[in-house]
GROMACS .gro file of C-alpha atoms in nm:
model
  410
    1MET     CA    1   9.822  12.403  10.511
    2SER     CA    2  10.061  12.117  10.440
    3HIS     CA    3  10.236  11.969  10.739
    4VAL     CA    4  10.609  11.921  10.782
    5ASP     CA    5  10.740  11.570  10.842
    6LYS     CA    6  10.776  11.542  11.220
    7ASN     CA    7  11.024  11.255  11.201
    8SER     CA    8  11.301  11.445  11.022
    9LEU     CA    9  11.518  11.730  11.143
   10PRO     CA   10  11.673  11.967  10.887
   11ALA     CA   11  12.049  11.974  10.869
   12ARG     CA   12  12.226  12.241  11.070
   13GLU     CA   13  12.340  12.411  10.749
   14ASP     CA   14  11.978  12.425  10.633
   15LEU     CA   15  11.872  12.590  10.958
   16TYR     CA   16  12.145  12.854  10.932
   17SER     CA   17  12.065  12.929  10.569
   18SER     CA   18  11.692  12.926  10.642
   19ILE     CA   19  11.722  13.193  10.908
   20ASP     CA   20  11.956  13.399  10.691
   21GLY     CA   21  11.706  13.373  10.406
   22THR     CA   22  11.948  13.214  10.155
   23THR     CA   23  11.786  12.871  10.125
   24THR     CA   24  11.596  12.745   9.823
   25GLN     CA   25  11.340  12.555  10.033
   26SER     CA   26  10.974  12.648  10.057
   27LEU     CA   27  10.864  12.924  10.292
   28HIS     CA   28  10.664  12.680  10.504
   29VAL     CA   29  10.969  12.457  10.558
   30ILE     CA   30  11.182  12.760  10.647
   31LYS     CA   31  10.927  12.873  10.907
   32ALA     CA   32  10.902  12.523  11.052
   33GLN     CA   33  11.279  12.495  11.085
   34SER     CA   34  11.306  12.834  11.255
   35GLN     CA   35  11.012  12.746  11.482
   36ILE     CA   36  11.191  12.440  11.620
   37LEU     CA   37  11.493  12.647  11.715
   38LYS     CA   38  11.289  12.934  11.861
   39GLU     CA   39  11.093  12.701  12.088
   40ARG     CA   40  11.413  12.575  12.247
   41GLN     CA   41  11.560  12.925  12.273
   42THR     CA   42  11.243  13.056  12.436
   43ALA     CA   43  11.246  12.766  12.681
   44GLU     CA   44  11.607  12.852  12.778
   45LEU     CA   45  11.514  13.216  12.828
   46PHE     CA   46  11.220  13.145  13.059
   47ARG     CA   47  11.408  12.876  13.254
   48ALA     CA   48  11.660  13.146  13.357
   49MET     CA   49  11.394  13.407  13.435
   50PRO     CA   50  11.310  13.309  13.801
   51SER     CA   51  11.667  13.369  13.921
   52SER     CA   52  11.678  13.700  13.731
   53LEU     CA   53  11.354  13.811  13.892
   54MET     CA   54  11.473  13.727  14.243
   55LEU     CA   55  11.800  13.915  14.189
   56SER     CA   56  11.601  14.210  14.054
   57VAL     CA   57  11.391  14.218  14.372
   58ALA     CA   58  11.704  14.210  14.588
   59GLY     CA   59  11.868  14.486  14.383
   60SER     CA   60  11.558  14.708  14.401
   61LEU     CA   61  11.538  14.679  14.780
   62LEU     CA   62  11.909  14.749  14.822
   63THR     CA   63  11.880  15.052  14.592
   64LEU     CA   64  11.588  15.186  14.799
   65LEU     CA   65  11.796  15.141  15.116
   66MET     CA   66  12.083  15.339  14.962
   67LEU     CA   67  11.847  15.619  14.857
   68TYR     CA   68  11.701  15.626  15.205
   69GLN     CA   69  12.047  15.670  15.358
   70ALA     CA   70  12.117  15.947  15.105
   71ASN     CA   71  11.798  16.130  15.216
   72ASP     CA   72  11.638  16.083  14.873
   73THR     CA   73  11.344  15.872  14.994
   74ALA     CA   74  11.072  16.044  14.789
   75ARG     CA   75  11.234  15.977  14.454
   76GLY     CA   76  11.339  15.633  14.581
   77ILE     CA   77  10.977  15.541  14.651
   78VAL     CA   78  10.868  15.656  14.304
   79TRP     CA   79  11.149  15.453  14.149
   80LEU     CA   80  11.056  15.149  14.361
   81LEU     CA   81  10.692  15.173  14.253
   82PHE     CA   82  10.805  15.172  13.889
   83ALA     CA   83  11.036  14.877  13.964
   84ALA     CA   84  10.746  14.694  14.130
   85GLY     CA   85  10.530  14.746  13.820
   86VAL     CA   86  10.806  14.611  13.597
   87LEU     CA   87  10.853  14.313  13.828
   88LEU     CA   88  10.479  14.241  13.833
   89TYR     CA   89  10.467  14.248  13.454
   90ARG     CA   90  10.761  14.007  13.420
   91VAL     CA   91  10.618  13.774  13.684
   92LEU     CA   92  10.283  13.763  13.502
   93VAL     CA   93  10.458  13.688  13.171
   94TYR     CA   94  10.656  13.406  13.328
   95TRP     CA   95  10.345  13.265  13.499
   96GLN     CA   96  10.139  13.271  13.178
   97HIS     CA   97  10.424  13.109  12.986
   98SER     CA   98  10.448  12.828  13.240
   99LEU     CA   99  10.073  12.765  13.202
  100HIS     CA  100  10.058  12.761  12.822
  101VAL     CA  101  10.392  12.617  12.709
  102ASP     CA  102  10.562  12.286  12.781
  103PRO     CA  103  10.875  12.366  12.988
  104GLN     CA  104  11.062  12.082  12.811
  105PRO     CA  105  10.970  12.110  12.442
  106ASP     CA  106  11.054  11.795  12.253
  107LEU     CA  107  11.189  11.775  11.901
  108LEU     CA  108  10.920  11.837  11.638
  109ILE     CA  109  10.629  11.772  11.872
  110ASN     CA  110  10.278  11.915  11.865
  111ASN     CA  111  10.394  12.197  12.092
  112SER     CA  112  10.506  12.370  11.777
  113SER     CA  113  10.208  12.572  11.663
  114LEU     CA  114  10.338  12.601  11.308
  115LEU     CA  115  10.407  12.230  11.269
  116SER     CA  116  10.062  12.142  11.395
  117GLY     CA  117   9.902  12.389  11.157
  118ASP     CA  118   9.770  12.604  11.444
  119SER     CA  119   9.888  12.965  11.414
  120LYS     CA  120   9.787  13.085  11.759
  121SER     CA  121   9.937  13.400  11.907
  122THR     CA  122  10.100  13.199  12.190
  123GLY     CA  123  10.384  13.072  11.973
  124PRO     CA  124  10.749  13.137  12.060
  125ASP     CA  125  10.751  13.472  11.877
  126PHE     CA  126  10.471  13.597  12.101
  127TRP     CA  127  10.654  13.502  12.422
  128ILE     CA  128  10.982  13.644  12.292
  129MET     CA  129  10.808  13.976  12.225
  130LEU     CA  130  10.665  13.986  12.581
  131ALA     CA  131  11.006  13.902  12.728
  132LEU     CA  132  11.175  14.177  12.522
  133VAL     CA  133  10.919  14.432  12.644
  134GLY     CA  134  10.991  14.328  13.003
  135ASN     CA  135  11.367  14.360  12.945
  136VAL     CA  136  11.323  14.707  12.796
  137LEU     CA  137  11.123  14.817  13.101
  138ALA     CA  138  11.386  14.665  13.333
  139GLY     CA  139  11.659  14.849  13.137
  140ILE     CA  140  11.472  15.177  13.179
  141GLN     CA  141  11.439  15.100  13.550
  142TYR     CA  142  11.817  15.069  13.593
  143GLY     CA  143  11.889  15.348  13.344
  144LEU     CA  144  11.706  15.590  13.577
  145LEU     CA  145  11.980  15.530  13.834
  146GLY     CA  146  12.231  15.691  13.597
  147THR     CA  147  12.010  15.976  13.482
  148TRP     CA  148  11.718  16.092  13.692
  149LEU     CA  149  11.855  15.951  14.021
  150TYR     CA  150  12.225  16.018  13.946
  151VAL     CA  151  12.394  16.246  14.196
  152PRO     CA  152  12.775  16.287  14.182
  153ASP     CA  153  12.791  16.387  14.548
  154PRO     CA  154  12.848  16.187  14.764
  155VAL     CA  155  13.086  15.974  14.559
  156TYR     CA  156  12.964  15.642  14.698
  157ARG     CA  157  12.616  15.712  14.560
  158ALA     CA  158  12.750  15.776  14.209
  159LEU     CA  159  12.966  15.464  14.227
  160PHE     CA  160  12.673  15.263  14.361
  161SER     CA  161  12.455  15.366  14.065
  162LEU     CA  162  12.722  15.266  13.812
  163ILE     CA  163  12.796  14.937  13.989
  164VAL     CA  164  12.426  14.844  13.996
  165ILE     CA  165  12.383  14.925  13.627
  166MET     CA  166  12.694  14.741  13.510
  167GLY     CA  167  12.637  14.452  13.750
  168PHE     CA  168  12.284  14.381  13.625
  169VAL     CA  169  12.374  14.435  13.261
  170GLY     CA  170  12.678  14.207  13.284
  171GLY     CA  171  12.499  13.949  13.497
  172ALA     CA  172  12.209  13.932  13.250
  173LEU     CA  173  12.440  13.837  12.962
  174VAL     CA  174  12.421  13.458  13.015
  175PRO     CA  175  12.052  13.410  13.107
  176TYR     CA  176  11.927  13.635  12.824
  177ALA     CA  177  12.176  13.529  12.555
  178SER     CA  178  11.964  13.234  12.432
  179VAL     CA  179  11.735  13.475  12.239
  180ARG     CA  180  11.888  13.728  12.006
  181TYR     CA  181  11.845  14.093  12.117
  182ALA     CA  182  11.700  13.990  12.455
  183HIS     CA  183  12.013  14.109  12.633
  184ALA     CA  184  12.040  14.416  12.412
  185ALA     CA  185  11.681  14.508  12.503
  186LEU     CA  186  11.796  14.531  12.865
  187ALA     CA  187  12.144  14.673  12.809
  188ILE     CA  188  12.064  14.960  12.570
  189PRO     CA  189  11.811  15.148  12.788
  190ALA     CA  190  12.016  15.067  13.099
  191CYS     CA  191  12.355  15.187  12.967
  192VAL     CA  192  12.316  15.428  12.677
  193PRO     CA  193  12.117  15.704  12.857
  194PRO     CA  194  12.356  15.708  13.159
  195ILE     CA  195  12.660  15.716  12.926
  196VAL     CA  196  12.518  16.008  12.732
  197TYR     CA  197  12.406  16.190  13.046
  198ILE     CA  198  12.723  16.140  13.253
  199PHE     CA  199  12.994  16.168  12.988
  200PHE     CA  200  12.841  16.406  12.734
  201MET     CA  201  12.584  16.624  12.916
  202ARG     CA  202  12.726  16.690  13.267
  203ASP     CA  203  13.020  16.913  13.350
  204ASP     CA  204  13.087  17.008  12.986
  205GLY     CA  205  13.128  16.636  12.901
  206ASN     CA  206  13.435  16.426  12.843
  207LEU     CA  207  13.464  16.290  12.490
  208VAL     CA  208  13.747  16.044  12.559
  209ALA     CA  209  13.582  15.893  12.864
  210GLY     CA  210  13.250  15.880  12.678
  211MET     CA  211  13.405  15.697  12.382
  212ILE     CA  212  13.572  15.451  12.617
  213ALA     CA  213  13.237  15.388  12.788
  214ILE     CA  214  13.069  15.336  12.451
  215PHE     CA  215  13.348  15.094  12.352
  216MET     CA  216  13.303  14.894  12.672
  217PHE     CA  217  12.929  14.889  12.616
  218GLY     CA  218  12.987  14.764  12.260
  219ALA     CA  219  13.214  14.489  12.395
  220ILE     CA  220  12.934  14.369  12.624
  221ILE     CA  221  12.687  14.365  12.332
  222TYR     CA  222  12.943  14.175  12.120
  223MET     CA  223  13.000  13.914  12.391
  224ALA     CA  224  12.623  13.873  12.425
  225GLU     CA  225  12.602  13.801  12.050
  226ARG     CA  226  12.887  13.548  12.077
  227GLN     CA  227  12.714  13.380  12.366
  228TYR     CA  228  12.393  13.372  12.163
  229GLN     CA  229  12.571  13.192  11.879
  230THR     CA  230  12.724  12.943  12.125
  231ILE     CA  231  12.388  12.863  12.281
  232ARG     CA  232  12.227  12.840  11.938
  233THR     CA  233  12.490  12.590  11.821
  234ARG     CA  234  12.444  12.384  12.139
  235ILE     CA  235  12.067  12.373  12.092
  236LEU     CA  236  12.109  12.261  11.732
  237SER     CA  237  12.344  11.987  11.848
  238GLU     CA  238  12.089  11.877  12.108
  239LEU     CA  239  11.817  11.864  11.843
  240GLU     CA  240  12.039  11.659  11.614
  241ASN     CA  241  12.125  11.420  11.896
  242GLU     CA  242  11.759  11.380  11.985
  243GLN     CA  243  11.676  11.305  11.624
  244HIS     CA  244  11.958  11.050  11.604
  245ARG     CA  245  11.839  10.884  11.924
  246ARG     CA  246  11.484  10.877  11.793
  247VAL     CA  247  11.591  10.726  11.461
  248ALA     CA  248  11.809  10.473  11.645
  249SER     CA  249  11.520  10.388  11.877
  250ASP     CA  250  11.287  10.337  11.580
  251LYS     CA  251  11.547  10.120  11.411
  252ASN     CA  252  11.593   9.919  11.729
  253ILE     CA  253  11.218   9.866  11.757
  254THR     CA  254  11.197   9.758  11.393
  255LEU     CA  255  11.500   9.534  11.438
  256GLY     CA  256  11.348   9.383  11.752
  257GLU     CA  257  11.022   9.312  11.572
  258SER     CA  258  11.210   9.156  11.279
  259LEU     CA  259  11.414   8.949  11.523
  260GLN     CA  260  11.100   8.825  11.693
  261LYS     CA  261  10.949   8.731  11.357
  262LEU     CA  262  11.271   8.557  11.259
  263GLU     CA  263  11.282   8.367  11.589
  264HIS     CA  264  10.918   8.266  11.543
  265ARG     CA  265  10.984   8.155  11.186
  266SER     CA  266  11.294   7.965  11.296
  267GLU     CA  267  11.094   7.796  11.569
  268VAL     CA  268  10.823   7.701  11.319
  269VAL     CA  269  11.087   7.558  11.084
  270LYS     CA  270  11.251   7.366  11.368
  271ARG     CA  271  10.918   7.223  11.474
  272ALA     CA  272  10.838   7.130  11.115
  273GLN     CA  273  11.177   6.962  11.077
  274PHE     CA  274  11.135   6.782  11.405
  275GLU     CA  275  10.788   6.670  11.304
  276SER     CA  276  10.917   6.553  10.967
  277ARG     CA  277  11.198   6.356  11.132
  278ARG     CA  278  10.952   6.212  11.379
  279ARG     CA  279  10.715   6.107  11.102
  280VAL     CA  280  11.000   5.956  10.900
  281ALA     CA  281  11.124   5.767  11.202
  282THR     CA  282  10.769   5.650  11.282
  283LEU     CA  283  10.706   5.535  10.925
  284ALA     CA  284  11.046   5.362  10.911
  285GLN     CA  285  10.976   5.186  11.240
  286HIS     CA  286  10.628   5.093  11.117
  287MET     CA  287  10.771   4.953  10.796
  288GLU     CA  288  11.032   4.749  10.984
  289THR     CA  289  10.796   4.610  11.249
  290THR     CA  290  10.475   4.553  11.053
  291LEU     CA  291  10.376   4.193  10.984
  292LEU     CA  292  10.291   4.276  10.624
  293PRO     CA  293  10.564   4.235  10.361
  294VAL     CA  294  10.654   4.584  10.239
  295MET     CA  295  10.906   4.688   9.975
  296GLU     CA  296  11.004   5.005   9.793
  297CYS     CA  297  11.104   5.010   9.427
  298ASP     CA  298  11.237   5.275   9.192
  299HIS     CA  299  11.084   5.364   8.856
  300LEU     CA  300  11.270   5.074   8.693
  301GLY     CA  301  11.130   4.827   8.944
  302ARG     CA  302  11.459   4.776   9.133
  303ILE     CA  303  11.402   4.694   9.499
  304ILE     CA  304  11.541   4.965   9.728
  305GLU     CA  305  11.390   4.873  10.066
  306TRP     CA  306  11.274   4.533  10.192
  307ASN     CA  307  11.137   4.496  10.546
  308HIS     CA  308  11.178   4.208  10.787
  309ALA     CA  309  10.830   4.074  10.719
  310ALA     CA  310  10.907   4.042  10.347
  311GLU     CA  311  11.239   3.880  10.426
  312ALA     CA  312  11.069   3.629  10.656
  313ALA     CA  313  10.787   3.561  10.409
  314PHE     CA  314  10.991   3.507  10.094
  315GLY     CA  315  11.326   3.403  10.237
  316TYR     CA  316  11.529   3.673  10.059
  317ARG     CA  317  11.775   3.875  10.259
  318HIS     CA  318  11.822   4.242  10.181
  319SER     CA  319  12.167   4.175  10.038
  320ASP     CA  320  12.017   3.918   9.799
  321LEU     CA  321  11.806   4.188   9.640
  322ALA     CA  322  12.086   4.427   9.536
  323VAL     CA  323  12.021   4.374   9.165
  324THR     CA  324  11.672   4.227   9.192
  325THR     CA  325  11.359   4.387   9.054
  326ILE     CA  326  10.997   4.336   9.146
  327CYS     CA  327  10.951   4.177   8.807
  328ASP     CA  328  11.208   3.910   8.899
  329LEU     CA  329  10.995   3.808   9.198
  330VAL     CA  330  10.674   3.785   9.002
  331SER     CA  331  10.624   3.432   8.866
  332THR     CA  332  10.720   3.379   8.502
  333ALA     CA  333  10.368   3.282   8.415
  334ASP     CA  334  10.245   3.620   8.541
  335LYS     CA  335  10.495   3.828   8.349
  336ASN     CA  336  10.242   3.912   8.091
  337VAL     CA  337  10.118   4.237   7.943
  338ASP     CA  338   9.874   4.289   8.228
  339TRP     CA  339  10.146   4.302   8.496
  340GLN     CA  340  10.383   4.522   8.298
  341SER     CA  341  10.110   4.762   8.191
  342PHE     CA  342   9.983   4.776   8.549
  343TYR     CA  343  10.326   4.867   8.685
  344ASP     CA  344  10.403   5.125   8.415
  345SER     CA  345  10.061   5.287   8.425
  346SER     CA  346  10.072   5.316   8.802
  347LEU     CA  347  10.398   5.508   8.785
  348ASN     CA  348  10.295   5.721   8.487
  349LEU     CA  349   9.950   5.811   8.617
  350LYS     CA  350  10.071   5.837   8.976
  351LYS     CA  351   9.764   5.651   9.094
  352PRO     CA  352   9.767   5.365   9.343
  353GLY     CA  353   9.631   5.027   9.239
  354SER     CA  354   9.628   4.655   9.319
  355ILE     CA  355   9.673   4.331   9.124
  356ASP     CA  356   9.660   3.958   9.197
  357VAL     CA  357   9.974   3.770   9.090
  358PHE     CA  358  10.198   3.481   9.189
  359MET     CA  359  10.533   3.554   9.352
  360ARG     CA  360  10.829   3.321   9.394
  361ASP     CA  361  11.000   3.274   9.727
  362PHE     CA  362  11.368   3.196   9.776
  363ASP     CA  363  11.304   2.827   9.701
  364GLY     CA  364  11.126   2.910   9.375
  365THR     CA  365  10.780   2.818   9.504
  366ARG     CA  366  10.491   3.014   9.354
  367HIS     CA  367  10.246   3.175   9.598
  368PRO     CA  368   9.927   3.365   9.517
  369VAL     CA  369   9.946   3.717   9.655
  370LYS     CA  370   9.778   4.056   9.616
  371ILE     CA  371  10.010   4.347   9.547
  372TYR     CA  372   9.911   4.702   9.647
  373LEU     CA  373  10.127   4.954   9.460
  374THR     CA  374  10.141   5.322   9.559
  375PRO     CA  375  10.350   5.564   9.343
  376ILE     CA  376  10.573   5.805   9.537
  377ASP     CA  377  10.641   6.130   9.348
  378ILE     CA  378  10.938   6.261   9.546
  379ASP     CA  379  11.088   6.522   9.313
  380ASN     CA  380  10.779   6.613   9.108
  381ARG     CA  381  10.945   6.516   8.784
  382ALA     CA  382  10.871   6.718   8.474
  383ASP     CA  383  10.810   6.406   8.266
  384GLY     CA  384  10.517   6.320   8.496
  385LYS     CA  385  10.650   5.980   8.604
  386ALA     CA  386  10.678   5.885   8.970
  387LEU     CA  387  11.028   5.797   9.088
  388ARG     CA  388  10.936   5.527   9.337
  389ALA     CA  389  10.663   5.284   9.430
  390ALA     CA  390  10.567   5.146   9.769
  391ILE     CA  391  10.440   4.787   9.748
  392ILE     CA  392  10.247   4.599  10.016
  393ILE     CA  393  10.187   4.230   9.973
  394THR     CA  394   9.887   4.051  10.127
  395ASN     CA  395   9.694   3.725  10.090
  396SER     CA  396  10.009   3.523  10.147
  397SER     CA  397   9.962   3.148  10.155
  398THR     CA  398   9.967   2.951  10.474
  399VAL     CA  399  10.320   2.827  10.410
  400ILE     CA  400  10.452   3.180  10.369
  401ALA     CA  401  10.266   3.297  10.676
  402GLN     CA  402  10.404   3.005  10.875
  403LYS     CA  403  10.761   3.086  10.764
  404ARG     CA  404  10.708   3.450  10.857
  405ALA     CA  405  10.570   3.362  11.199
  406GLU     CA  406  10.853   3.118  11.269
  407LYS     CA  407  11.118   3.378  11.180
  408HIS     CA  408  10.955   3.644  11.396
  409SER     CA  409  10.920   3.403  11.688
  410ALA     CA  410  11.287   3.312  11.657
   0.00000   0.00000   0.00000
């Protein structure tokens, strides 16, 4: 058997049409929808049963006392024994229901035998049937007061019988209205036989009074049906609200999990940004404070950065290098094919390399140095050429090293 989705509640219109048999949905879905409603209705019925049972006990004892005062003890005892049997049956039904059924059935939970695929006989229909049988027996019990035990003389006894019947039938309207025909199962055997016996069979009958009694009885049945529809609508609203709360709770959980993931991702990004800034600051500080001359050039060889060590070694200030290229610093005698091909190939192949050349300082003096060139591919250019090159200069002559040391010491 296929299972119904337990996370979705049918619309109220679907439930009404399902029960009326006018829906186009599958039979299994119709049964599942009706099952949800019946479980709640059955729970309402049995929640009101303890108070009804206690009032029934009190009414039976008071009726026996009245029969005793009217010197009708023998028939009163027989009636009380029947009432005790009915009471015992209803108590056993209530007790068994409390043992086998959750008193607070939740929306679309495993308590529903149809939804779980388990068609046991202890479903809501089974308990409704047992409750209806108990109500029929209780109706017969009170109907006997207006038929078998009815005595017009004395008057108080006749009035007492009618008051007991109408009081229990009217008082049972609210507690039994949650299940359709539950109140009628009590009211019909309790009222119809006395009406027929008193108004149509005794003393040549009274048609007008009998019709009025039938009309009043019909009004009670009608009000019970109206109350049933009110309770049914309230239960459907409760089910819808529970489903909305469940969906909202699931959405809140999902939203909370997404928020946690977003916070974690944001924290990771912040840490990565902080680490990147820290590394940039560290590298910048290293470049500015290292004793090795370091410069950075673009793909055309123009000098972009020039650290203090390079400034101290070669005598150029950073402002002096605004339009200067690395090729301008290399001695004229070294501006041969080897140097140019080395520079271009390093940027094109994006591979670091080194070369020995002569470089001129600010005074024009040539000094033998070793240049270490490292291409920096910042934007991953499509043409395959690195945009920048980091250059470290070593093997400076003693004069350059002395100038550098003097400037740093100053």
